[in-house]
Amino acid sequence: MDDGRVWSFEESLWVGDAEHYRASIDDECLMVLPAPPFVMSGQQAIEAVSATPRWSKVELSERQVARPQEGMIVIAYKARAERDGVTPYEAHCTSTYRRLAHEEWRVVQHQQTPPLLASP
């Protein structure tokens, strides 16, 4: 998967519908998100994110792509997501994809770290 397709795929996970999300996340996926229960795996991660309202817009910056071995892609980036009536969300993120077959990829890891809140 070339870099352009990598970023289109990642953006689609933020703004696509729940069915697209379910089809793109591996059953063995591990996720760390900034809301309880924080650490999730497999179907728990899929259901938690599928049940969350989708973002209407996302901008990915500070993009980096690594291909540590054949059939694996690791990305890191900063996301800024928006939807009506909600304060924009920002986080530094990583995702790891594994290839199942020619042009068939699934997310096996995703992590989001929002900016640290300033101490009072």
PDB file of C-alpha atoms in Angstrom:
ATOM      1  CA  MET A   1       0.000   0.000   0.000  1.00  0.00           C
ATOM      2  CA  ASP A   2       1.537   3.313  -1.020  1.00  0.00           C
ATOM      3  CA  ASP A   3       1.653   6.289   1.366  1.00  0.00           C
ATOM      4  CA  GLY A   4      -1.308   8.062  -0.249  1.00  0.00           C
ATOM      5  CA  ARG A   5      -3.503   5.024   0.236  1.00  0.00           C
ATOM      6  CA  VAL A   6      -2.252   4.577   3.816  1.00  0.00           C
ATOM      7  CA  TRP A   7      -3.400   8.080   4.749  1.00  0.00           C
ATOM      8  CA  SER A   8      -6.729   7.763   2.919  1.00  0.00           C
ATOM      9  CA  PHE A   9      -7.372   4.500   4.764  1.00  0.00           C
ATOM     10  CA  GLU A  10      -6.495   6.032   8.146  1.00  0.00           C
ATOM     11  CA  GLU A  11      -8.726   9.070   7.515  1.00  0.00           C
ATOM     12  CA  SER A  12     -11.590   6.743   6.572  1.00  0.00           C
ATOM     13  CA  LEU A  13     -11.373   5.116   9.999  1.00  0.00           C
ATOM     14  CA  TRP A  14     -12.135   8.481  11.617  1.00  0.00           C
ATOM     15  CA  VAL A  15     -14.997   9.571   9.351  1.00  0.00           C
ATOM     16  CA  GLY A  16     -16.374   6.341   7.856  1.00  0.00           C
ATOM     17  CA  ASP A  17     -19.469   4.580   9.115  1.00  0.00           C
ATOM     18  CA  ALA A  18     -19.485   1.850  11.757  1.00  0.00           C
ATOM     19  CA  GLU A  19     -19.679  -0.940   9.165  1.00  0.00           C
ATOM     20  CA  HIS A  20     -16.547   0.320   7.400  1.00  0.00           C
ATOM     21  CA  TYR A  21     -14.816   0.489  10.762  1.00  0.00           C
ATOM     22  CA  ARG A  22     -15.793  -3.088  11.660  1.00  0.00           C
ATOM     23  CA  ALA A  23     -14.518  -4.333   8.297  1.00  0.00           C
ATOM     24  CA  SER A  24     -11.161  -2.559   8.746  1.00  0.00           C
ATOM     25  CA  ILE A  25     -10.243  -3.597  12.298  1.00  0.00           C
ATOM     26  CA  ASP A  26      -8.692  -7.008  12.931  1.00  0.00           C
ATOM     27  CA  ASP A  27     -10.283  -9.293  15.534  1.00  0.00           C
ATOM     28  CA  GLU A  28      -6.894  -9.383  17.286  1.00  0.00           C
ATOM     29  CA  CYS A  29      -6.502  -5.581  17.369  1.00  0.00           C
ATOM     30  CA  LEU A  30      -5.227  -3.912  20.533  1.00  0.00           C
ATOM     31  CA  MET A  31      -6.188  -0.307  21.253  1.00  0.00           C
ATOM     32  CA  VAL A  32      -5.386   2.309  23.850  1.00  0.00           C
ATOM     33  CA  LEU A  33      -7.892   5.170  23.859  1.00  0.00           C
ATOM     34  CA  PRO A  34      -8.239   8.149  26.213  1.00  0.00           C
ATOM     35  CA  ALA A  35     -11.527   6.956  27.742  1.00  0.00           C
ATOM     36  CA  PRO A  36     -12.443   4.026  29.993  1.00  0.00           C
ATOM     37  CA  PRO A  37     -11.692   1.198  29.833  1.00  0.00           C
ATOM     38  CA  PHE A  38      -8.598   2.679  28.082  1.00  0.00           C
ATOM     39  CA  VAL A  39      -7.028  -0.647  27.023  1.00  0.00           C
ATOM     40  CA  MET A  40      -9.175  -2.753  24.717  1.00  0.00           C
ATOM     41  CA  SER A  41      -8.752  -5.763  22.512  1.00  0.00           C
ATOM     42  CA  GLY A  42     -10.515  -7.465  19.633  1.00  0.00           C
ATOM     43  CA  GLN A  43     -14.277  -7.143  19.555  1.00  0.00           C
ATOM     44  CA  GLN A  44     -14.283  -4.877  22.619  1.00  0.00           C
ATOM     45  CA  ALA A  45     -12.288  -2.270  20.681  1.00  0.00           C
ATOM     46  CA  ILE A  46     -14.412  -2.682  17.565  1.00  0.00           C
ATOM     47  CA  GLU A  47     -17.681  -2.284  19.471  1.00  0.00           C
ATOM     48  CA  ALA A  48     -16.465   0.659  21.563  1.00  0.00           C
ATOM     49  CA  VAL A  49     -15.420   2.698  18.560  1.00  0.00           C
ATOM     50  CA  SER A  50     -18.297   1.552  16.322  1.00  0.00           C
ATOM     51  CA  ALA A  51     -20.771   2.848  18.907  1.00  0.00           C
ATOM     52  CA  THR A  52     -19.092   6.282  19.047  1.00  0.00           C
ATOM     53  CA  PRO A  53     -20.472   9.058  16.805  1.00  0.00           C
ATOM     54  CA  ARG A  54     -18.245   9.461  13.765  1.00  0.00           C
ATOM     55  CA  TRP A  55     -16.242  12.600  13.107  1.00  0.00           C
ATOM     56  CA  SER A  56     -17.308  14.771  10.171  1.00  0.00           C
ATOM     57  CA  LYS A  57     -13.789  15.994   9.407  1.00  0.00           C
ATOM     58  CA  VAL A  58     -10.252  14.965  10.329  1.00  0.00           C
ATOM     59  CA  GLU A  59      -6.874  16.482   9.540  1.00  0.00           C
ATOM     60  CA  LEU A  60      -3.776  14.314   9.922  1.00  0.00           C
ATOM     61  CA  SER A  61      -0.431  16.093  10.274  1.00  0.00           C
ATOM     62  CA  GLU A  62       3.103  15.248  11.430  1.00  0.00           C
ATOM     63  CA  ARG A  63       2.742  12.081   9.342  1.00  0.00           C
ATOM     64  CA  GLN A  64       5.305   9.298   9.449  1.00  0.00           C
ATOM     65  CA  VAL A  65       5.221   5.878   7.806  1.00  0.00           C
ATOM     66  CA  ALA A  66       7.458   2.867   8.531  1.00  0.00           C
ATOM     67  CA  ARG A  67       7.507  -0.545   6.894  1.00  0.00           C
ATOM     68  CA  PRO A  68       9.532  -2.669   9.335  1.00  0.00           C
ATOM     69  CA  GLN A  69       8.856  -5.899   7.424  1.00  0.00           C
ATOM     70  CA  GLU A  70       6.931  -7.240   4.465  1.00  0.00           C
ATOM     71  CA  GLY A  71       3.198  -7.089   5.125  1.00  0.00           C
ATOM     72  CA  MET A  72       3.369  -4.595   8.002  1.00  0.00           C
ATOM     73  CA  ILE A  73       2.906  -0.816   8.037  1.00  0.00           C
ATOM     74  CA  VAL A  74       3.286   1.384  11.127  1.00  0.00           C
ATOM     75  CA  ILE A  75       2.153   5.002  11.080  1.00  0.00           C
ATOM     76  CA  ALA A  76       2.333   7.892  13.523  1.00  0.00           C
ATOM     77  CA  TYR A  77       0.584  11.248  13.222  1.00  0.00           C
ATOM     78  CA  LYS A  78      -1.287  14.073  14.903  1.00  0.00           C
ATOM     79  CA  ALA A  79      -5.065  14.080  14.408  1.00  0.00           C
ATOM     80  CA  ARG A  80      -7.482  16.988  14.705  1.00  0.00           C
ATOM     81  CA  ALA A  81     -11.077  15.788  14.373  1.00  0.00           C
ATOM     82  CA  GLU A  82     -14.303  17.784  14.286  1.00  0.00           C
ATOM     83  CA  ARG A  83     -18.049  17.245  14.339  1.00  0.00           C
ATOM     84  CA  ASP A  84     -20.963  19.617  14.938  1.00  0.00           C
ATOM     85  CA  GLY A  85     -21.596  20.622  18.521  1.00  0.00           C
ATOM     86  CA  VAL A  86     -18.403  19.078  19.918  1.00  0.00           C
ATOM     87  CA  THR A  87     -15.093  20.686  20.828  1.00  0.00           C
ATOM     88  CA  PRO A  88     -12.463  19.568  18.284  1.00  0.00           C
ATOM     89  CA  TYR A  89     -10.456  16.575  19.438  1.00  0.00           C
ATOM     90  CA  GLU A  90      -6.680  16.391  19.088  1.00  0.00           C
ATOM     91  CA  ALA A  91      -4.337  13.486  19.753  1.00  0.00           C
ATOM     92  CA  HIS A  92      -1.044  11.991  18.683  1.00  0.00           C
ATOM     93  CA  CYS A  93      -1.765   8.547  17.280  1.00  0.00           C
ATOM     94  CA  THR A  94      -0.178   5.364  16.034  1.00  0.00           C
ATOM     95  CA  SER A  95      -1.684   2.567  13.982  1.00  0.00           C
ATOM     96  CA  THR A  96      -0.242  -0.702  12.743  1.00  0.00           C
ATOM     97  CA  TYR A  97      -1.628  -2.561   9.734  1.00  0.00           C
ATOM     98  CA  ARG A  98      -0.999  -6.109   8.645  1.00  0.00           C
ATOM     99  CA  ARG A  99      -1.609  -7.450   5.181  1.00  0.00           C
ATOM    100  CA  LEU A 100      -3.969 -10.412   4.986  1.00  0.00           C
ATOM    101  CA  ALA A 101      -3.889 -10.790   1.198  1.00  0.00           C
ATOM    102  CA  HIS A 102      -3.036  -8.700  -1.845  1.00  0.00           C
ATOM    103  CA  GLU A 103      -4.497  -5.214  -1.202  1.00  0.00           C
ATOM    104  CA  GLU A 104      -6.325  -6.448   1.922  1.00  0.00           C
ATOM    105  CA  TRP A 105      -5.149  -4.769   5.116  1.00  0.00           C
ATOM    106  CA  ARG A 106      -6.469  -4.695   8.708  1.00  0.00           C
ATOM    107  CA  VAL A 107      -5.632  -2.531  11.708  1.00  0.00           C
ATOM    108  CA  VAL A 108      -3.966  -4.630  14.438  1.00  0.00           C
ATOM    109  CA  GLN A 109      -2.971  -1.770  16.766  1.00  0.00           C
ATOM    110  CA  HIS A 110      -4.164   1.774  17.389  1.00  0.00           C
ATOM    111  CA  GLN A 111      -3.292   4.244  20.146  1.00  0.00           C
ATOM    112  CA  GLN A 112      -4.323   7.840  20.871  1.00  0.00           C
ATOM    113  CA  THR A 113      -2.570  10.242  23.234  1.00  0.00           C
ATOM    114  CA  PRO A 114      -4.341  13.585  23.699  1.00  0.00           C
ATOM    115  CA  PRO A 115      -2.231  16.582  24.755  1.00  0.00           C
ATOM    116  CA  LEU A 116      -1.499  16.740  28.465  1.00  0.00           C
ATOM    117  CA  LEU A 117      -3.663  19.163  30.371  1.00  0.00           C
ATOM    118  CA  ALA A 118      -1.837  21.994  32.036  1.00  0.00           C
ATOM    119  CA  SER A 119      -1.556  21.691  35.812  1.00  0.00           C
ATOM    120  CA  PRO A 120      -3.534  24.283  37.811  1.00  0.00           C
TER     121      PRO A 120
END
